């Protein structure tokens, strides 16, 4: 009877482990893909300032660009790469600081994810989620949170 309980316990542990591995291996972020324009913040979305995010996928790598235009001139530009270099997904942001900043995936669902880098001053947390046709992004640390809402460019009227 002891051996039966031991075998049963090992089978449960093995199935839980393989399920977790399968989930992290199969996770996709295809809901990011598209050309997005920021909405809902009059300070940043008006006739003079517009913010965009563009996301594509090549194989299992998601490539993003964040651009802010002020009166048609680029005033902010960042490149974003979401990929799986090892057993954990990573989000790399470049173009903002001199060095590329790497954030590690800490949470995910089918429609959201959170990446963190506790050593980065700001932000040390980046969150993305999709709700219907709106892409939400949020950058934060313990003192400050900046939310973003985007809709697909082809959905603008």
Short mmCIF file of N, CA and C in Angstrom, two decimals:
data_model
loop_
_atom_site.label_atom_id
_atom_site.label_comp_id
_atom_site.label_asym_id
_atom_site.label_seq_id
_atom_site.Cartn_x
_atom_site.Cartn_y
_atom_site.Cartn_z
N UNK A 1 0.82 -1.20 0.00
CA UNK A 1 0.00 0.00 0.00
C UNK A 1 0.87 1.26 0.00
N UNK A 2 2.00 1.23 0.75
CA UNK A 2 2.89 2.38 0.77
C UNK A 2 3.41 2.70 -0.63
N UNK A 3 3.75 1.64 -1.37
CA UNK A 3 4.28 1.84 -2.71
C UNK A 3 3.22 2.43 -3.64
N UNK A 4 2.00 2.02 -3.48
CA UNK A 4 0.91 2.54 -4.30
C UNK A 4 0.70 4.03 -4.04
N UNK A 5 0.73 4.43 -2.78
CA UNK A 5 0.59 5.84 -2.42
C UNK A 5 1.77 6.64 -2.97
N UNK A 6 2.96 6.09 -2.85
CA UNK A 6 4.16 6.76 -3.35
C UNK A 6 4.09 6.94 -4.87
N UNK A 7 3.72 5.91 -5.58
CA UNK A 7 3.61 5.99 -7.03
C UNK A 7 2.54 6.99 -7.43
N UNK A 8 1.41 6.95 -6.77
CA UNK A 8 0.32 7.89 -7.05
C UNK A 8 0.77 9.33 -6.82
N UNK A 9 1.47 9.57 -5.73
CA UNK A 9 1.98 10.91 -5.41
C UNK A 9 2.96 11.38 -6.48
N UNK A 10 3.87 10.52 -6.88
CA UNK A 10 4.84 10.88 -7.92
C UNK A 10 4.17 11.17 -9.25
N UNK A 11 3.14 10.42 -9.59
CA UNK A 11 2.40 10.68 -10.83
C UNK A 11 1.71 12.04 -10.78
N UNK A 12 1.15 12.39 -9.66
CA UNK A 12 0.49 13.70 -9.52
C UNK A 12 1.52 14.82 -9.67
N UNK A 13 2.64 14.69 -9.00
CA UNK A 13 3.70 15.71 -9.09
C UNK A 13 4.20 15.83 -10.53
N UNK A 14 4.42 14.72 -11.18
CA UNK A 14 4.91 14.74 -12.57
C UNK A 14 3.89 15.37 -13.50
N UNK A 15 2.61 15.09 -13.31
CA UNK A 15 1.60 15.68 -14.20
C UNK A 15 1.49 17.17 -13.96
N UNK A 16 1.62 17.64 -12.74
CA UNK A 16 1.58 19.08 -12.45
C UNK A 16 2.78 19.78 -13.08
N UNK A 17 3.93 19.18 -12.95
CA UNK A 17 5.15 19.78 -13.52
C UNK A 17 5.04 19.85 -15.03
N UNK A 18 4.63 18.79 -15.68
CA UNK A 18 4.55 18.81 -17.13
C UNK A 18 3.47 19.77 -17.60
N UNK A 19 2.41 19.94 -16.84
CA UNK A 19 1.37 20.89 -17.21
C UNK A 19 1.91 22.31 -17.15
N UNK A 20 2.69 22.64 -16.10
CA UNK A 20 3.29 23.98 -16.00
C UNK A 20 4.26 24.21 -17.14
N UNK A 21 5.09 23.20 -17.45
CA UNK A 21 6.04 23.34 -18.55
C UNK A 21 5.29 23.55 -19.86
N UNK A 22 4.24 22.79 -20.07
CA UNK A 22 3.48 22.89 -21.30
C UNK A 22 2.87 24.28 -21.42
N UNK A 23 2.35 24.82 -20.33
CA UNK A 23 1.74 26.14 -20.38
C UNK A 23 2.76 27.20 -20.75
N UNK A 24 3.95 27.17 -20.16
CA UNK A 24 4.94 28.19 -20.48
C UNK A 24 5.51 27.99 -21.87
N UNK A 25 5.57 26.75 -22.36
CA UNK A 25 6.06 26.51 -23.71
C UNK A 25 5.04 26.95 -24.75
N UNK A 26 3.76 26.79 -24.49
CA UNK A 26 2.73 27.06 -25.47
C UNK A 26 2.17 28.48 -25.41
N UNK A 27 2.59 29.28 -24.46
CA UNK A 27 2.02 30.60 -24.32
C UNK A 27 2.30 31.43 -25.57
N UNK A 28 1.28 32.15 -26.01
CA UNK A 28 1.40 33.02 -27.16
C UNK A 28 0.87 34.40 -26.78
N UNK A 29 1.42 35.39 -27.43
CA UNK A 29 1.02 36.77 -27.19
C UNK A 29 0.52 37.40 -28.49
N UNK A 30 -0.14 36.60 -29.33
CA UNK A 30 -0.59 37.09 -30.63
C UNK A 30 -1.58 38.25 -30.52
N UNK A 31 -2.23 38.39 -29.39
CA UNK A 31 -3.17 39.50 -29.22
C UNK A 31 -2.45 40.85 -29.21
N UNK A 32 -1.12 40.85 -29.07
CA UNK A 32 -0.35 42.09 -29.17
C UNK A 32 -0.22 42.58 -30.61
N UNK A 33 -0.27 41.67 -31.56
CA UNK A 33 0.06 41.98 -32.94
C UNK A 33 -0.92 43.01 -33.51
N UNK A 34 -0.34 44.03 -34.13
CA UNK A 34 -1.15 45.05 -34.80
C UNK A 34 -0.53 46.43 -34.67
N UNK A 35 -1.19 47.38 -35.30
CA UNK A 35 -0.79 48.78 -35.25
C UNK A 35 -1.77 49.49 -34.32
N UNK A 36 -1.27 49.99 -33.21
CA UNK A 36 -2.09 50.53 -32.15
C UNK A 36 -1.85 52.03 -31.97
N UNK A 37 -2.91 52.77 -31.63
CA UNK A 37 -2.79 54.19 -31.34
C UNK A 37 -3.36 54.46 -29.96
N UNK A 38 -2.68 55.31 -29.21
CA UNK A 38 -3.09 55.60 -27.83
C UNK A 38 -4.35 56.45 -27.83
N UNK A 39 -5.27 56.10 -26.93
CA UNK A 39 -6.52 56.84 -26.76
C UNK A 39 -6.78 57.07 -25.27
N UNK A 40 -7.71 57.94 -24.99
CA UNK A 40 -8.20 58.09 -23.62
C UNK A 40 -7.39 58.98 -22.72
N UNK A 41 -6.36 59.64 -23.25
CA UNK A 41 -5.58 60.55 -22.43
C UNK A 41 -5.38 61.83 -23.23
N UNK A 42 -6.20 62.83 -22.95
CA UNK A 42 -6.17 64.07 -23.72
C UNK A 42 -4.81 64.74 -23.71
N UNK A 43 -4.04 64.52 -22.64
CA UNK A 43 -2.71 65.12 -22.57
C UNK A 43 -1.80 64.56 -23.66
N UNK A 44 -1.99 63.28 -24.00
CA UNK A 44 -1.10 62.65 -24.95
C UNK A 44 -1.76 62.34 -26.29
N UNK A 45 -3.07 62.34 -26.35
CA UNK A 45 -3.74 62.03 -27.60
C UNK A 45 -4.54 63.25 -28.01
N UNK A 46 -3.95 64.04 -28.86
CA UNK A 46 -4.62 65.25 -29.34
C UNK A 46 -4.04 65.59 -30.71
N UNK A 47 -4.30 66.80 -31.19
CA UNK A 47 -3.86 67.17 -32.53
C UNK A 47 -2.34 67.30 -32.64
N UNK A 48 -1.64 67.50 -31.52
CA UNK A 48 -0.21 67.73 -31.60
C UNK A 48 0.62 66.54 -31.13
N UNK A 49 0.08 65.70 -30.25
CA UNK A 49 0.84 64.56 -29.71
C UNK A 49 0.06 63.27 -29.93
N UNK A 50 0.69 62.28 -30.56
CA UNK A 50 0.06 60.98 -30.77
C UNK A 50 1.08 59.90 -30.47
N UNK A 51 0.65 58.87 -29.74
CA UNK A 51 1.53 57.75 -29.39
C UNK A 51 1.03 56.48 -30.08
N UNK A 52 1.97 55.72 -30.62
CA UNK A 52 1.66 54.48 -31.33
C UNK A 52 2.48 53.33 -30.75
N UNK A 53 1.95 52.13 -30.88
CA UNK A 53 2.73 50.90 -30.69
C UNK A 53 2.45 50.00 -31.88
N UNK A 54 3.51 49.41 -32.39
CA UNK A 54 3.42 48.48 -33.51
C UNK A 54 4.01 47.16 -33.05
N UNK A 55 3.26 46.06 -33.22
CA UNK A 55 3.72 44.74 -32.82
C UNK A 55 3.62 43.77 -33.99
N UNK A 56 4.68 42.99 -34.18
CA UNK A 56 4.69 41.91 -35.16
C UNK A 56 5.25 40.66 -34.49
N UNK A 57 5.14 39.55 -35.20
CA UNK A 57 5.69 38.29 -34.69
C UNK A 57 6.51 37.64 -35.79
N UNK A 58 7.72 37.24 -35.43
CA UNK A 58 8.57 36.46 -36.33
C UNK A 58 8.93 35.19 -35.56
N UNK A 59 8.46 34.06 -36.08
CA UNK A 59 8.59 32.79 -35.38
C UNK A 59 7.99 32.93 -33.98
N UNK A 60 8.80 32.75 -32.93
CA UNK A 60 8.28 32.86 -31.57
C UNK A 60 8.83 34.11 -30.87
N UNK A 61 9.13 35.13 -31.66
CA UNK A 61 9.64 36.40 -31.13
C UNK A 61 8.67 37.51 -31.49
N UNK A 62 8.28 38.29 -30.51
CA UNK A 62 7.38 39.42 -30.73
C UNK A 62 8.21 40.70 -30.73
N UNK A 63 8.06 41.48 -31.79
CA UNK A 63 8.82 42.70 -31.95
C UNK A 63 7.87 43.89 -31.86
N UNK A 64 8.20 44.84 -30.99
CA UNK A 64 7.36 46.01 -30.81
C UNK A 64 8.15 47.29 -30.97
N UNK A 65 7.43 48.34 -31.36
CA UNK A 65 7.99 49.69 -31.42
C UNK A 65 7.00 50.62 -30.76
N UNK A 66 7.50 51.50 -29.92
CA UNK A 66 6.69 52.55 -29.33
C UNK A 66 7.18 53.88 -29.85
N UNK A 67 6.26 54.68 -30.37
CA UNK A 67 6.63 55.95 -30.98
C UNK A 67 5.66 57.03 -30.52
N UNK A 68 6.19 58.17 -30.13
CA UNK A 68 5.37 59.34 -29.85
C UNK A 68 5.77 60.43 -30.83
N UNK A 69 4.76 60.98 -31.50
CA UNK A 69 4.97 62.07 -32.44
C UNK A 69 4.38 63.35 -31.85
N UNK A 70 5.14 64.42 -31.93
CA UNK A 70 4.67 65.74 -31.51
C UNK A 70 4.74 66.63 -32.74
N UNK A 71 3.57 67.05 -33.20
CA UNK A 71 3.47 67.86 -34.42
C UNK A 71 4.22 67.19 -35.59
N UNK A 72 4.13 65.88 -35.65
CA UNK A 72 4.74 65.13 -36.74
C UNK A 72 6.19 64.73 -36.54
N UNK A 73 6.84 65.25 -35.51
CA UNK A 73 8.24 64.89 -35.23
C UNK A 73 8.30 63.81 -34.15
N UNK A 74 9.22 62.86 -34.31
CA UNK A 74 9.39 61.81 -33.32
C UNK A 74 10.04 62.39 -32.07
N UNK A 75 9.33 62.29 -30.94
CA UNK A 75 9.86 62.78 -29.67
C UNK A 75 10.15 61.65 -28.70
N UNK A 76 9.72 60.43 -29.04
CA UNK A 76 10.01 59.26 -28.21
C UNK A 76 10.01 58.05 -29.12
N UNK A 77 11.00 57.17 -28.92
CA UNK A 77 11.07 55.94 -29.69
C UNK A 77 11.69 54.85 -28.82
N UNK A 78 11.05 53.69 -28.80
CA UNK A 78 11.61 52.53 -28.11
C UNK A 78 11.36 51.29 -28.94
N UNK A 79 12.27 50.34 -28.82
CA UNK A 79 12.11 49.04 -29.44
C UNK A 79 11.90 48.03 -28.33
N UNK A 80 10.98 47.09 -28.57
CA UNK A 80 10.62 46.10 -27.57
C UNK A 80 10.73 44.72 -28.21
N UNK A 81 11.34 43.80 -27.50
CA UNK A 81 11.43 42.42 -27.98
C UNK A 81 10.93 41.52 -26.85
N UNK A 82 9.94 40.72 -27.15
CA UNK A 82 9.40 39.74 -26.21
C UNK A 82 9.75 38.36 -26.75
N UNK A 83 10.56 37.63 -26.01
CA UNK A 83 11.07 36.35 -26.51
C UNK A 83 11.40 35.44 -25.33
N UNK A 84 11.73 34.21 -25.67
CA UNK A 84 12.04 33.22 -24.64
C UNK A 84 13.48 32.74 -24.83
N UNK A 85 14.45 33.43 -24.16
CA UNK A 85 15.85 33.05 -24.34
C UNK A 85 16.24 31.76 -23.63
N UNK A 86 15.45 31.40 -22.61
CA UNK A 86 15.73 30.18 -21.86
C UNK A 86 14.38 29.65 -21.37
N UNK A 87 14.27 29.23 -20.16
CA UNK A 87 13.01 28.67 -19.67
C UNK A 87 12.00 29.75 -19.29
N UNK A 88 12.41 31.02 -19.29
CA UNK A 88 11.53 32.12 -18.91
C UNK A 88 11.48 33.16 -20.02
N UNK A 89 10.30 33.70 -20.29
CA UNK A 89 10.16 34.76 -21.27
C UNK A 89 10.83 36.03 -20.76
N UNK A 90 11.32 36.84 -21.69
CA UNK A 90 11.95 38.11 -21.36
C UNK A 90 11.38 39.21 -22.26
N UNK A 91 11.34 40.40 -21.72
CA UNK A 91 10.93 41.60 -22.46
C UNK A 91 12.11 42.56 -22.42
N UNK A 92 12.66 42.86 -23.58
CA UNK A 92 13.80 43.78 -23.66
C UNK A 92 13.33 45.11 -24.24
N UNK A 93 13.72 46.19 -23.59
CA UNK A 93 13.36 47.53 -24.04
C UNK A 93 14.65 48.27 -24.34
N UNK A 94 14.76 48.81 -25.56
CA UNK A 94 15.93 49.58 -25.93
C UNK A 94 15.50 50.88 -26.59
N UNK A 95 16.43 51.82 -26.61
CA UNK A 95 16.14 53.12 -27.21
C UNK A 95 15.76 54.18 -26.20
N UNK A 96 15.43 53.77 -24.99
CA UNK A 96 15.04 54.72 -23.94
C UNK A 96 16.26 55.12 -23.13
N UNK A 97 17.01 54.13 -22.68
CA UNK A 97 18.26 54.35 -21.93
C UNK A 97 19.44 53.97 -22.82
N UNK A 98 20.63 54.26 -22.36
CA UNK A 98 21.81 53.89 -23.13
C UNK A 98 21.92 52.38 -23.28
N UNK A 99 21.57 51.66 -22.25
CA UNK A 99 21.65 50.20 -22.25
C UNK A 99 20.25 49.61 -22.44
N UNK A 100 20.19 48.44 -23.03
CA UNK A 100 18.93 47.70 -23.12
C UNK A 100 18.53 47.24 -21.73
N UNK A 101 17.25 47.38 -21.40
CA UNK A 101 16.75 46.94 -20.10
C UNK A 101 15.96 45.66 -20.29
N UNK A 102 16.26 44.64 -19.49
CA UNK A 102 15.61 43.34 -19.59
C UNK A 102 14.67 43.15 -18.41
N UNK A 103 13.44 42.76 -18.71
CA UNK A 103 12.43 42.44 -17.71
C UNK A 103 12.08 40.97 -17.89
N UNK A 104 11.83 40.26 -16.80
CA UNK A 104 11.47 38.84 -16.86
C UNK A 104 9.98 38.66 -16.62
N UNK A 105 9.39 37.76 -17.38
CA UNK A 105 7.97 37.45 -17.23
C UNK A 105 7.72 36.84 -15.85
N UNK A 106 6.81 37.45 -15.09
CA UNK A 106 6.51 36.94 -13.75
C UNK A 106 5.09 36.41 -13.64
N UNK A 107 4.19 36.88 -14.49
CA UNK A 107 2.80 36.40 -14.48
C UNK A 107 2.26 36.44 -15.90
N UNK A 108 1.34 35.52 -16.21
CA UNK A 108 0.69 35.57 -17.51
C UNK A 108 -0.63 34.82 -17.47
N UNK A 109 -1.53 35.25 -18.34
CA UNK A 109 -2.76 34.54 -18.64
C UNK A 109 -2.89 34.53 -20.16
N UNK A 110 -4.00 34.05 -20.67
CA UNK A 110 -4.21 34.06 -22.12
C UNK A 110 -4.34 35.48 -22.66
N UNK A 111 -4.66 36.45 -21.79
CA UNK A 111 -4.90 37.81 -22.27
C UNK A 111 -4.12 38.88 -21.50
N UNK A 112 -3.08 38.47 -20.78
CA UNK A 112 -2.29 39.46 -20.04
C UNK A 112 -0.93 38.89 -19.66
N UNK A 113 -0.01 39.79 -19.36
CA UNK A 113 1.27 39.36 -18.81
C UNK A 113 1.90 40.52 -18.04
N UNK A 114 2.78 40.15 -17.11
CA UNK A 114 3.53 41.10 -16.31
C UNK A 114 5.00 40.72 -16.38
N UNK A 115 5.84 41.71 -16.61
CA UNK A 115 7.28 41.52 -16.62
C UNK A 115 7.89 42.47 -15.60
N UNK A 116 8.94 41.99 -14.90
CA UNK A 116 9.52 42.80 -13.84
C UNK A 116 11.04 42.79 -13.90
N UNK A 117 11.60 43.91 -13.46
CA UNK A 117 13.03 44.05 -13.23
C UNK A 117 13.17 44.92 -11.99
N UNK A 118 13.25 44.31 -10.80
CA UNK A 118 13.27 45.09 -9.55
C UNK A 118 14.48 46.01 -9.42
N UNK A 119 15.52 45.77 -10.22
CA UNK A 119 16.72 46.61 -10.13
C UNK A 119 16.62 47.87 -10.98
N UNK A 120 15.66 47.92 -11.89
CA UNK A 120 15.50 49.11 -12.73
C UNK A 120 14.73 50.17 -11.95
N UNK A 121 15.20 51.41 -11.99
CA UNK A 121 14.57 52.47 -11.21
C UNK A 121 13.13 52.73 -11.67
N UNK A 122 12.94 53.00 -12.94
CA UNK A 122 11.59 53.18 -13.50
C UNK A 122 11.63 52.83 -14.97
N UNK A 123 10.64 52.05 -15.39
CA UNK A 123 9.74 51.27 -14.55
C UNK A 123 10.44 50.01 -14.08
N UNK A 124 9.92 49.41 -13.03
CA UNK A 124 10.43 48.09 -12.66
C UNK A 124 9.36 47.02 -12.90
N UNK A 125 8.20 47.48 -13.39
CA UNK A 125 7.14 46.54 -13.75
C UNK A 125 6.46 47.05 -15.02
N UNK A 126 6.26 46.15 -15.98
CA UNK A 126 5.54 46.45 -17.22
C UNK A 126 4.43 45.41 -17.35
N UNK A 127 3.22 45.91 -17.55
CA UNK A 127 2.06 45.01 -17.67
C UNK A 127 1.34 45.30 -18.98
N UNK A 128 0.91 44.23 -19.65
CA UNK A 128 0.08 44.33 -20.85
C UNK A 128 -1.14 43.44 -20.68
N UNK A 129 -2.26 43.91 -21.22
CA UNK A 129 -3.47 43.08 -21.24
C UNK A 129 -4.34 43.54 -22.40
N UNK A 130 -5.24 42.67 -22.80
CA UNK A 130 -6.19 42.99 -23.86
C UNK A 130 -7.59 42.81 -23.29
N UNK A 131 -8.47 43.75 -23.57
CA UNK A 131 -9.86 43.67 -23.16
C UNK A 131 -10.70 44.10 -24.35
N UNK A 132 -11.37 43.14 -24.97
CA UNK A 132 -12.11 43.35 -26.21
C UNK A 132 -11.16 43.90 -27.26
N UNK A 133 -11.36 45.14 -27.72
CA UNK A 133 -10.51 45.70 -28.77
C UNK A 133 -9.52 46.73 -28.24
N UNK A 134 -9.30 46.75 -26.93
CA UNK A 134 -8.40 47.73 -26.33
C UNK A 134 -7.19 47.03 -25.71
N UNK A 135 -6.02 47.50 -26.12
CA UNK A 135 -4.77 47.02 -25.56
C UNK A 135 -4.39 47.95 -24.41
N UNK A 136 -4.17 47.39 -23.25
CA UNK A 136 -3.78 48.17 -22.07
C UNK A 136 -2.33 47.86 -21.74
N UNK A 137 -1.59 48.92 -21.44
CA UNK A 137 -0.21 48.77 -20.99
C UNK A 137 -0.05 49.65 -19.76
N UNK A 138 0.82 49.23 -18.89
CA UNK A 138 1.06 50.00 -17.67
C UNK A 138 2.51 49.83 -17.27
N UNK A 139 3.16 50.96 -17.00
CA UNK A 139 4.53 50.93 -16.48
C UNK A 139 4.48 51.52 -15.09
N UNK A 140 5.26 50.93 -14.17
CA UNK A 140 5.14 51.39 -12.78
C UNK A 140 6.38 51.04 -11.96
N UNK A 141 6.45 51.71 -10.82
CA UNK A 141 7.31 51.30 -9.71
C UNK A 141 6.47 51.56 -8.46
N UNK A 142 7.07 51.54 -7.29
CA UNK A 142 6.27 51.69 -6.06
C UNK A 142 5.68 53.08 -5.91
N UNK A 143 6.27 54.09 -6.54
CA UNK A 143 5.80 55.46 -6.36
C UNK A 143 4.91 55.97 -7.49
N UNK A 144 5.02 55.41 -8.68
CA UNK A 144 4.36 55.98 -9.85
C UNK A 144 3.84 54.89 -10.77
N UNK A 145 2.63 55.11 -11.30
CA UNK A 145 2.03 54.21 -12.28
C UNK A 145 1.54 55.04 -13.45
N UNK A 146 1.91 54.63 -14.66
CA UNK A 146 1.45 55.32 -15.87
C UNK A 146 0.70 54.31 -16.73
N UNK A 147 -0.62 54.50 -16.88
CA UNK A 147 -1.41 53.58 -17.71
C UNK A 147 -1.50 54.09 -19.16
N UNK A 148 -1.64 53.15 -20.07
CA UNK A 148 -1.82 53.46 -21.49
C UNK A 148 -2.98 52.61 -22.00
N UNK A 149 -3.79 53.17 -22.88
CA UNK A 149 -4.83 52.42 -23.58
C UNK A 149 -4.67 52.68 -25.06
N UNK A 150 -4.73 51.60 -25.85
CA UNK A 150 -4.55 51.69 -27.29
C UNK A 150 -5.70 50.97 -27.99
N UNK A 151 -6.07 51.48 -29.16
CA UNK A 151 -6.97 50.74 -30.04
C UNK A 151 -6.26 50.59 -31.38
N UNK A 152 -6.68 49.60 -32.14
CA UNK A 152 -6.04 49.38 -33.44
C UNK A 152 -6.30 50.58 -34.35
N UNK A 153 -5.27 50.96 -35.09
CA UNK A 153 -5.37 52.13 -35.96
C UNK A 153 -6.54 52.00 -36.93
N UNK A 154 -6.78 50.79 -37.45
CA UNK A 154 -7.87 50.63 -38.42
C UNK A 154 -9.24 50.70 -37.77
N UNK A 155 -9.33 50.78 -36.42
CA UNK A 155 -10.60 50.94 -35.73
C UNK A 155 -10.92 52.40 -35.44
N UNK A 156 -9.99 53.31 -35.76
CA UNK A 156 -10.25 54.74 -35.55
C UNK A 156 -11.29 55.21 -36.55
N UNK A 157 -12.11 56.12 -36.13
CA UNK A 157 -13.14 56.63 -37.03
C UNK A 157 -12.78 57.97 -37.58
#
